[in-house]
PDB file of C-alpha atoms and ligand atoms in Angstrom:
ATOM      1  CA  UNK A 226     -22.928  10.643  -9.712  1.00  0.00           C
ATOM      2  CA  UNK A 227     -21.151   7.785  -8.039  1.00  0.00           C
ATOM      3  CA  UNK A 228     -22.545   6.514  -4.760  1.00  0.00           C
ATOM      4  CA  UNK A 229     -19.262   5.961  -2.934  1.00  0.00           C
ATOM      5  CA  UNK A 230     -20.884   4.652   0.223  1.00  0.00           C
ATOM      6  CA  UNK A 231     -22.709   1.838  -1.573  1.00  0.00           C
ATOM      7  CA  UNK A 232     -19.661   0.947  -3.720  1.00  0.00           C
ATOM      8  CA  UNK A 233     -17.525   0.861  -0.594  1.00  0.00           C
ATOM      9  CA  UNK A 234     -20.032  -1.396   1.156  1.00  0.00           C
ATOM     10  CA  UNK A 235     -20.129  -3.704  -1.874  1.00  0.00           C
ATOM     11  CA  UNK A 236     -16.321  -4.036  -1.859  1.00  0.00           C
ATOM     12  CA  UNK A 237     -16.264  -4.697   1.909  1.00  0.00           C
ATOM     13  CA  UNK A 238     -18.961  -7.339   1.449  1.00  0.00           C
ATOM     14  CA  UNK A 239     -16.959  -8.994  -1.349  1.00  0.00           C
ATOM     15  CA  UNK A 240     -13.849  -9.013   0.859  1.00  0.00           C
ATOM     16  CA  UNK A 241     -15.805 -10.688   3.675  1.00  0.00           C
ATOM     17  CA  UNK A 242     -17.229 -13.275   1.265  1.00  0.00           C
ATOM     18  CA  UNK A 243     -13.735 -14.044  -0.052  1.00  0.00           C
ATOM     19  CA  UNK A 244     -12.368 -14.401   3.499  1.00  0.00           C
ATOM     20  CA  UNK A 245     -15.077 -16.958   4.196  1.00  0.00           C
ATOM     21  CA  UNK A 246     -14.747 -18.774   0.883  1.00  0.00           C
ATOM     22  CA  UNK A 247     -10.981 -19.183   1.185  1.00  0.00           C
ATOM     23  CA  UNK A 248     -10.971 -19.998   4.915  1.00  0.00           C
ATOM     24  CA  UNK A 249      -9.267 -16.816   5.955  1.00  0.00           C
ATOM     25  CA  UNK A 250      -9.895 -15.427   9.440  1.00  0.00           C
ATOM     26  CA  UNK A 251     -12.753 -12.892   9.585  1.00  0.00           C
ATOM     27  CA  UNK A 252     -11.406  -9.336   9.164  1.00  0.00           C
ATOM     28  CA  UNK A 253      -7.895 -10.540   8.354  1.00  0.00           C
ATOM     29  CA  UNK A 254      -7.875  -8.507   5.127  1.00  0.00           C
ATOM     30  CA  UNK A 255      -7.584  -4.739   5.398  1.00  0.00           C
ATOM     31  CA  UNK A 256      -9.100  -2.517   2.733  1.00  0.00           C
ATOM     32  CA  UNK A 257      -6.808   0.268   1.537  1.00  0.00           C
ATOM     33  CA  UNK A 258      -8.837   2.726  -0.548  1.00  0.00           C
ATOM     34  CA  UNK A 259      -6.581   3.936  -3.366  1.00  0.00           C
ATOM     35  CA  UNK A 260      -7.481   7.573  -3.934  1.00  0.00           C
ATOM     36  CA  UNK A 261      -4.887   8.699  -6.493  1.00  0.00           C
ATOM     37  CA  UNK A 262      -6.422  11.057  -9.032  1.00  0.00           C
ATOM     38  CA  UNK A 263      -9.618  11.211  -7.036  1.00  0.00           C
ATOM     39  CA  UNK A 264     -10.813  14.397  -5.363  1.00  0.00           C
ATOM     40  CA  UNK A 265     -10.578  15.293  -1.679  1.00  0.00           C
ATOM     41  CA  UNK A 266     -14.398  15.413  -1.645  1.00  0.00           C
ATOM     42  CA  UNK A 267     -14.603  11.761  -2.687  1.00  0.00           C
ATOM     43  CA  UNK A 268     -12.079  10.791  -0.022  1.00  0.00           C
ATOM     44  CA  UNK A 269     -14.143  12.650   2.584  1.00  0.00           C
ATOM     45  CA  UNK A 270     -17.249  10.822   1.430  1.00  0.00           C
ATOM     46  CA  UNK A 271     -15.532   7.436   1.802  1.00  0.00           C
ATOM     47  CA  UNK A 272     -14.190   8.460   5.215  1.00  0.00           C
ATOM     48  CA  UNK A 273     -17.648   9.459   6.415  1.00  0.00           C
ATOM     49  CA  UNK A 274     -18.863   6.049   5.232  1.00  0.00           C
ATOM     50  CA  UNK A 275     -16.327   4.452   7.592  1.00  0.00           C
ATOM     51  CA  UNK A 276     -13.131   4.034   5.534  1.00  0.00           C
ATOM     52  CA  UNK A 277      -9.984   5.063   7.463  1.00  0.00           C
ATOM     53  CA  UNK A 278      -7.054   3.849   5.307  1.00  0.00           C
ATOM     54  CA  UNK A 279      -6.164   5.571   2.048  1.00  0.00           C
ATOM     55  CA  UNK A 280      -3.382   4.965  -0.479  1.00  0.00           C
ATOM     56  CA  UNK A 281      -1.769   7.582  -2.713  1.00  0.00           C
ATOM     57  CA  UNK A 282       0.842   7.373  -5.500  1.00  0.00           C
ATOM     58  CA  UNK A 283       1.854  10.976  -6.169  1.00  0.00           C
ATOM     59  CA  UNK A 284       3.418  12.992  -3.367  1.00  0.00           C
ATOM     60  CA  UNK A 285       2.382  16.523  -4.328  1.00  0.00           C
ATOM     61  CA  UNK A 286      -1.165  15.497  -5.124  1.00  0.00           C
ATOM     62  CA  UNK A 287      -1.424  13.625  -1.828  1.00  0.00           C
ATOM     63  CA  UNK A 288      -0.112  16.513   0.279  1.00  0.00           C
ATOM     64  CA  UNK A 289      -2.569  18.922  -1.284  1.00  0.00           C
ATOM     65  CA  UNK A 290      -5.500  16.635  -0.465  1.00  0.00           C
ATOM     66  CA  UNK A 291      -4.156  15.830   3.005  1.00  0.00           C
ATOM     67  CA  UNK A 292      -4.193  19.528   3.869  1.00  0.00           C
ATOM     68  CA  UNK A 293      -7.826  19.769   2.740  1.00  0.00           C
ATOM     69  CA  UNK A 294      -8.663  16.721   4.874  1.00  0.00           C
ATOM     70  CA  UNK A 295      -6.590  17.558   7.954  1.00  0.00           C
ATOM     71  CA  UNK A 296      -9.695  17.489  10.161  1.00  0.00           C
ATOM     72  CA  UNK A 297     -10.062  13.736   9.488  1.00  0.00           C
ATOM     73  CA  UNK A 298      -8.147  10.970  11.233  1.00  0.00           C
ATOM     74  CA  UNK A 299      -6.911   9.179   8.104  1.00  0.00           C
ATOM     75  CA  UNK A 300      -4.023   6.697   7.982  1.00  0.00           C
ATOM     76  CA  UNK A 301      -2.117   7.476   4.773  1.00  0.00           C
ATOM     77  CA  UNK A 302      -0.203   4.828   2.804  1.00  0.00           C
ATOM     78  CA  UNK A 303       2.265   5.680   0.059  1.00  0.00           C
ATOM     79  CA  UNK A 304       2.056   3.065  -2.719  1.00  0.00           C
ATOM     80  CA  UNK A 305       3.687   4.866  -5.658  1.00  0.00           C
ATOM     81  CA  UNK A 306       7.106   4.880  -7.219  1.00  0.00           C
ATOM     82  CA  UNK A 307       9.577   6.585  -4.877  1.00  0.00           C
ATOM     83  CA  UNK A 308      11.625   9.433  -6.332  1.00  0.00           C
ATOM     84  CA  UNK A 309      14.610  10.188  -4.147  1.00  0.00           C
ATOM     85  CA  UNK A 310      13.919  13.935  -4.103  1.00  0.00           C
ATOM     86  CA  UNK A 311      10.498  13.191  -2.539  1.00  0.00           C
ATOM     87  CA  UNK A 312      11.686  10.971   0.294  1.00  0.00           C
ATOM     88  CA  UNK A 313      11.654  13.747   2.879  1.00  0.00           C
ATOM     89  CA  UNK A 314       8.017  14.552   2.068  1.00  0.00           C
ATOM     90  CA  UNK A 315       7.011  10.888   2.016  1.00  0.00           C
ATOM     91  CA  UNK A 316       8.521  10.376   5.471  1.00  0.00           C
ATOM     92  CA  UNK A 317       6.686  13.402   6.802  1.00  0.00           C
ATOM     93  CA  UNK A 318       3.248  12.872   5.274  1.00  0.00           C
ATOM     94  CA  UNK A 319       2.673   9.118   5.401  1.00  0.00           C
ATOM     95  CA  UNK A 320       2.268   6.353   7.983  1.00  0.00           C
ATOM     96  CA  UNK A 321       3.120   3.482   5.643  1.00  0.00           C
ATOM     97  CA  UNK A 322       5.285   3.068   2.547  1.00  0.00           C
ATOM     98  CA  UNK A 323       4.509  -0.062   0.487  1.00  0.00           C
ATOM     99  CA  UNK A 324       6.920   0.468  -2.366  1.00  0.00           C
ATOM    100  CA  UNK A 325      10.446   0.271  -0.956  1.00  0.00           C
ATOM    101  CA  UNK A 326      12.711  -1.698  -3.291  1.00  0.00           C
ATOM    102  CA  UNK A 327      16.178  -0.278  -2.580  1.00  0.00           C
ATOM    103  CA  UNK A 328      18.241  -0.046   0.569  1.00  0.00           C
ATOM    104  CA  UNK A 329      19.313   3.511  -0.233  1.00  0.00           C
ATOM    105  CA  UNK A 330      15.621   4.544  -0.168  1.00  0.00           C
ATOM    106  CA  UNK A 331      15.080   2.795   3.168  1.00  0.00           C
ATOM    107  CA  UNK A 332      18.148   4.480   4.648  1.00  0.00           C
ATOM    108  CA  UNK A 333      16.971   7.930   3.567  1.00  0.00           C
ATOM    109  CA  UNK A 334      13.443   7.315   4.874  1.00  0.00           C
ATOM    110  CA  UNK A 335      14.943   6.154   8.158  1.00  0.00           C
ATOM    111  CA  UNK A 336      17.099   9.261   8.415  1.00  0.00           C
ATOM    112  CA  UNK A 337      14.118  11.561   7.825  1.00  0.00           C
ATOM    113  CA  UNK A 338      12.027   9.664  10.370  1.00  0.00           C
ATOM    114  CA  UNK A 339      14.805  10.048  12.898  1.00  0.00           C
ATOM    115  CA  UNK A 340      14.709  13.829  12.399  1.00  0.00           C
ATOM    116  CA  UNK A 341      10.909  13.776  12.708  1.00  0.00           C
ATOM    117  CA  UNK A 342      11.011  11.412  15.671  1.00  0.00           C
ATOM    118  CA  UNK A 343       8.483   9.065  14.059  1.00  0.00           C
ATOM    119  CA  UNK A 344       8.307   5.446  12.949  1.00  0.00           C
ATOM    120  CA  UNK A 345       7.215   4.371   9.498  1.00  0.00           C
ATOM    121  CA  UNK A 346       5.710   1.028   8.495  1.00  0.00           C
ATOM    122  CA  UNK A 347       7.404  -0.482   5.465  1.00  0.00           C
ATOM    123  CA  UNK A 348       6.679  -3.132   2.844  1.00  0.00           C
ATOM    124  CA  UNK A 349       9.271  -4.349   0.387  1.00  0.00           C
ATOM    125  CA  UNK A 350       7.955  -4.248  -3.173  1.00  0.00           C
ATOM    126  CA  UNK A 351       8.781  -7.525  -4.897  1.00  0.00           C
ATOM    127  CA  UNK A 352       9.048  -8.089  -8.629  1.00  0.00           C
ATOM    128  CA  UNK A 353       7.676 -11.611  -8.426  1.00  0.00           C
ATOM    129  CA  UNK A 354       7.304 -12.007 -12.190  1.00  0.00           C
ATOM    130  CA  UNK A 355      10.952 -11.111 -12.849  1.00  0.00           C
ATOM    131  CA  UNK A 356       9.829  -8.393 -15.218  1.00  0.00           C
ATOM    132  CA  UNK A 357      12.702  -6.309 -16.510  1.00  0.00           C
ATOM    133  CA  UNK A 358      10.784  -3.059 -16.803  1.00  0.00           C
ATOM    134  CA  UNK A 359       9.053  -3.151 -13.453  1.00  0.00           C
ATOM    135  CA  UNK A 360      10.060  -1.803 -10.077  1.00  0.00           C
ATOM    136  CA  UNK A 361      10.490  -4.142  -7.160  1.00  0.00           C
ATOM    137  CA  UNK A 362      13.318  -6.224  -5.832  1.00  0.00           C
ATOM    138  CA  UNK A 363      13.820  -9.712  -7.253  1.00  0.00           C
ATOM    139  CA  UNK A 364      12.714 -12.581  -4.987  1.00  0.00           C
ATOM    140  CA  UNK A 365      16.316 -13.785  -4.637  1.00  0.00           C
ATOM    141  CA  UNK A 366      17.349 -10.395  -3.207  1.00  0.00           C
ATOM    142  CA  UNK A 367      14.484  -9.951  -0.737  1.00  0.00           C
ATOM    143  CA  UNK A 368      16.181 -11.664   2.200  1.00  0.00           C
ATOM    144  CA  UNK A 369      19.247  -9.414   2.048  1.00  0.00           C
ATOM    145  CA  UNK A 370      17.162  -6.237   1.797  1.00  0.00           C
ATOM    146  CA  UNK A 371      14.843  -7.359   4.628  1.00  0.00           C
ATOM    147  CA  UNK A 372      17.837  -7.971   6.864  1.00  0.00           C
ATOM    148  CA  UNK A 373      19.245  -4.503   6.226  1.00  0.00           C
ATOM    149  CA  UNK A 374      15.894  -2.739   6.683  1.00  0.00           C
ATOM    150  CA  UNK A 375      15.233  -4.555   9.963  1.00  0.00           C
ATOM    151  CA  UNK A 376      18.415  -3.001  11.345  1.00  0.00           C
ATOM    152  CA  UNK A 377      17.100   0.546  10.787  1.00  0.00           C
ATOM    153  CA  UNK A 378      15.758   2.040  14.023  1.00  0.00           C
ATOM    154  CA  UNK A 379      12.906   4.174  12.666  1.00  0.00           C
ATOM    155  CA  UNK A 380      11.433   1.751  10.145  1.00  0.00           C
ATOM    156  CA  UNK A 381       9.209  -1.220  10.964  1.00  0.00           C
ATOM    157  CA  UNK A 382       9.360  -3.861   8.286  1.00  0.00           C
ATOM    158  CA  UNK A 383       5.805  -5.255   8.075  1.00  0.00           C
ATOM    159  CA  UNK A 384       5.786  -7.342   4.925  1.00  0.00           C
ATOM    160  CA  UNK A 385       5.821  -7.580   1.157  1.00  0.00           C
ATOM    161  CA  UNK A 386       3.939  -5.852  -1.642  1.00  0.00           C
ATOM    162  CA  UNK A 387       3.380  -6.740  -5.306  1.00  0.00           C
ATOM    163  CA  UNK A 388       1.811  -5.329  -8.400  1.00  0.00           C
ATOM    164  CA  UNK A 389       1.526  -8.517 -10.477  1.00  0.00           C
ATOM    165  CA  UNK A 390       1.794  -8.371 -14.239  1.00  0.00           C
ATOM    166  CA  UNK A 391      -1.484  -8.868 -16.060  1.00  0.00           C
ATOM    167  CA  UNK A 392      -2.455 -12.471 -16.434  1.00  0.00           C
ATOM    168  CA  UNK A 393       0.328 -13.877 -14.263  1.00  0.00           C
ATOM    169  CA  UNK A 394      -0.012 -15.845 -11.080  1.00  0.00           C
ATOM    170  CA  UNK A 395       2.395 -13.917  -8.868  1.00  0.00           C
ATOM    171  CA  UNK A 396       0.210 -14.066  -5.768  1.00  0.00           C
ATOM    172  CA  UNK A 397       0.821 -17.661  -4.556  1.00  0.00           C
ATOM    173  CA  UNK A 398       4.577 -17.164  -4.912  1.00  0.00           C
ATOM    174  CA  UNK A 399       4.365 -14.163  -2.607  1.00  0.00           C
ATOM    175  CA  UNK A 400       2.783 -16.129   0.234  1.00  0.00           C
ATOM    176  CA  UNK A 401       5.563 -18.701  -0.099  1.00  0.00           C
ATOM    177  CA  UNK A 402       8.230 -16.006  -0.031  1.00  0.00           C
ATOM    178  CA  UNK A 403       6.606 -14.490   3.059  1.00  0.00           C
ATOM    179  CA  UNK A 404       6.604 -17.906   4.768  1.00  0.00           C
ATOM    180  CA  UNK A 405      10.288 -18.399   3.971  1.00  0.00           C
ATOM    181  CA  UNK A 406      11.130 -15.029   5.511  1.00  0.00           C
ATOM    182  CA  UNK A 407       9.068 -15.800   8.611  1.00  0.00           C
ATOM    183  CA  UNK A 408      10.918 -19.103   8.968  1.00  0.00           C
ATOM    184  CA  UNK A 409      14.156 -17.169   8.859  1.00  0.00           C
ATOM    185  CA  UNK A 410      13.016 -15.109  11.837  1.00  0.00           C
ATOM    186  CA  UNK A 411      11.432 -12.015  10.272  1.00  0.00           C
ATOM    187  CA  UNK A 412       8.206 -10.833  11.909  1.00  0.00           C
ATOM    188  CA  UNK A 413       6.152 -10.124   8.805  1.00  0.00           C
ATOM    189  CA  UNK A 414       2.363 -10.091   8.974  1.00  0.00           C
ATOM    190  CA  UNK A 415       1.571  -8.070   5.866  1.00  0.00           C
ATOM    191  CA  UNK A 416       1.049  -9.087   2.255  1.00  0.00           C
ATOM    192  CA  UNK A 417      -0.063  -6.072   0.245  1.00  0.00           C
ATOM    193  CA  UNK A 418      -1.570  -7.468  -2.946  1.00  0.00           C
ATOM    194  CA  UNK A 419      -4.799  -7.369  -4.895  1.00  0.00           C
ATOM    195  CA  UNK A 420      -6.447  -4.484  -6.746  1.00  0.00           C
ATOM    196  CA  UNK A 421      -9.981  -3.872  -8.088  1.00  0.00           C
ATOM    197  CA  UNK A 422      -9.640  -6.523 -10.790  1.00  0.00           C
ATOM    198  CA  UNK A 423      -7.982  -9.334  -8.848  1.00  0.00           C
ATOM    199  CA  UNK A 424      -8.532  -8.916  -5.133  1.00  0.00           C
ATOM    200  CA  UNK A 425     -10.511 -12.121  -4.677  1.00  0.00           C
ATOM    201  CA  UNK A 426      -7.630 -14.216  -6.059  1.00  0.00           C
ATOM    202  CA  UNK A 427      -5.208 -12.222  -3.893  1.00  0.00           C
ATOM    203  CA  UNK A 428      -7.276 -12.979  -0.769  1.00  0.00           C
ATOM    204  CA  UNK A 429      -7.307 -16.656  -1.752  1.00  0.00           C
ATOM    205  CA  UNK A 430      -3.502 -16.486  -1.924  1.00  0.00           C
ATOM    206  CA  UNK A 431      -3.052 -14.885   1.506  1.00  0.00           C
ATOM    207  CA  UNK A 432      -3.254 -11.126   0.988  1.00  0.00           C
ATOM    208  CA  UNK A 433      -3.707  -9.055   4.160  1.00  0.00           C
ATOM    209  CA  UNK A 434      -4.064  -5.635   2.480  1.00  0.00           C
ATOM    210  CA  UNK A 435      -6.012  -5.182  -0.742  1.00  0.00           C
ATOM    211  CA  UNK A 436      -5.432  -1.869  -2.532  1.00  0.00           C
ATOM    212  CA  UNK A 437      -8.643  -0.881  -4.262  1.00  0.00           C
ATOM    213  CA  UNK A 438      -9.271   2.286  -6.260  1.00  0.00           C
ATOM    214  CA  UNK A 439     -11.708   2.284  -9.157  1.00  0.00           C
ATOM    215  CA  UNK A 440     -14.128  -0.240  -7.632  1.00  0.00           C
ATOM    216  CA  UNK A 441     -14.769   2.332  -4.888  1.00  0.00           C
ATOM    217  CA  UNK A 442     -14.248   5.708  -6.544  1.00  0.00           C
ATOM    218  CA  UNK A 443     -14.932   5.048 -10.218  1.00  0.00           C
ATOM    219  CA  UNK A 444     -12.611   6.026 -13.063  1.00  0.00           C
ATOM    220  CA  UNK A 445      -9.691   8.273 -12.194  1.00  0.00           C
ATOM    221  CA  UNK A 446      -9.447  11.877 -13.372  1.00  0.00           C
ATOM    222  CA  UNK A 447      -6.258  11.860 -15.426  1.00  0.00           C
ATOM    223  CA  UNK A 448      -5.735  15.620 -15.531  1.00  0.00           C
ATOM    224  CA  UNK A 449      -5.769  18.504 -13.102  1.00  0.00           C
ATOM    225  CA  UNK A 450      -3.099  17.378 -10.690  1.00  0.00           C
ATOM    226  CA  UNK A 451       0.549  18.274 -10.703  1.00  0.00           C
ATOM    227  CA  UNK A 452       2.373  15.048 -10.004  1.00  0.00           C
TER     228      UNK A 452
HETATM  229  C1  LIG B 663      -3.688   2.506  -8.750  1.00  0.00           C
HETATM  230  C2  LIG B 663      -3.162   1.432  -7.885  1.00  0.00           C
HETATM  231  C3  LIG B 663      -4.026   0.534  -7.247  1.00  0.00           C
HETATM  232  C4  LIG B 663      -5.536   0.545  -7.430  1.00  0.00           C
HETATM  233  O1  LIG B 663      -5.906   0.118  -8.695  1.00  0.00           O
HETATM  234  P1  LIG B 663      -7.441  -0.098  -9.074  1.00  0.00           P
HETATM  235  O2  LIG B 663      -7.377  -0.931 -10.287  1.00  0.00           O
HETATM  236  O3  LIG B 663      -8.002   1.243  -9.306  1.00  0.00           O
HETATM  237  O4  LIG B 663      -8.097  -0.799  -7.933  1.00  0.00           O
HETATM  238  C5  LIG B 663      -3.458  -0.403  -6.407  1.00  0.00           C
HETATM  239  N1  LIG B 663      -2.120  -0.473  -6.211  1.00  0.00           N
HETATM  240  C6  LIG B 663      -1.283   0.365  -6.801  1.00  0.00           C
HETATM  241  C7  LIG B 663       0.180   0.243  -6.556  1.00  0.00           C
HETATM  242  C8  LIG B 663      -1.772   1.339  -7.672  1.00  0.00           C
HETATM  243  O5  LIG B 663      -0.900   2.163  -8.286  1.00  0.00           O
END
């Protein structure tokens, strides 16, 4: 059996070491525990060990677990691909959405939030490696999208998110892009980047949210959930 508490503490320790090593402010990097394809029991265990922020990729799976964990005060982050027929549920069941890469998605999320009378924190997912097959807006189009999202009353644009391609150095480019947007007047304090395999490099490059799954929970269960 996996000892989630000790794995969680190891990851937190590694984050603190990386903050120190790369001259980042103490506690400037938030740990998002990515719990897709992990059981509600494991999430509860991590929560009881002190973890409050959890990321999910699949709407139906997340809602099912959220209802089993409704006694806990968890902040839920949606980090998966956004299907337009799930936008209403995403708006209702999450506090953050990291993976917005189209204005039409932002508009629909905003509309749902208006009906729910809530505000949602948003990151724009950037395709920093210019990969044809990947989701995310191209760096050259980020400014335009950021401007349009900022005008929406029920969304708070917090920053940028990437899932870098294997073996590429997308992370430093993201910090630069964030700086350019800040210079243009956007109030962005979030860079969501870094996963189990590369979070130290992401912290070195300015990440403020690392999204870590397997290093905390172990291998994912690939069956048994309707996604
Ligand atoms: C699954 C996932 C993660 C976590 O990946 P690990 O390698 O398990 O740490 C982070 N971000 C996104 C967008 C993911 O889909």
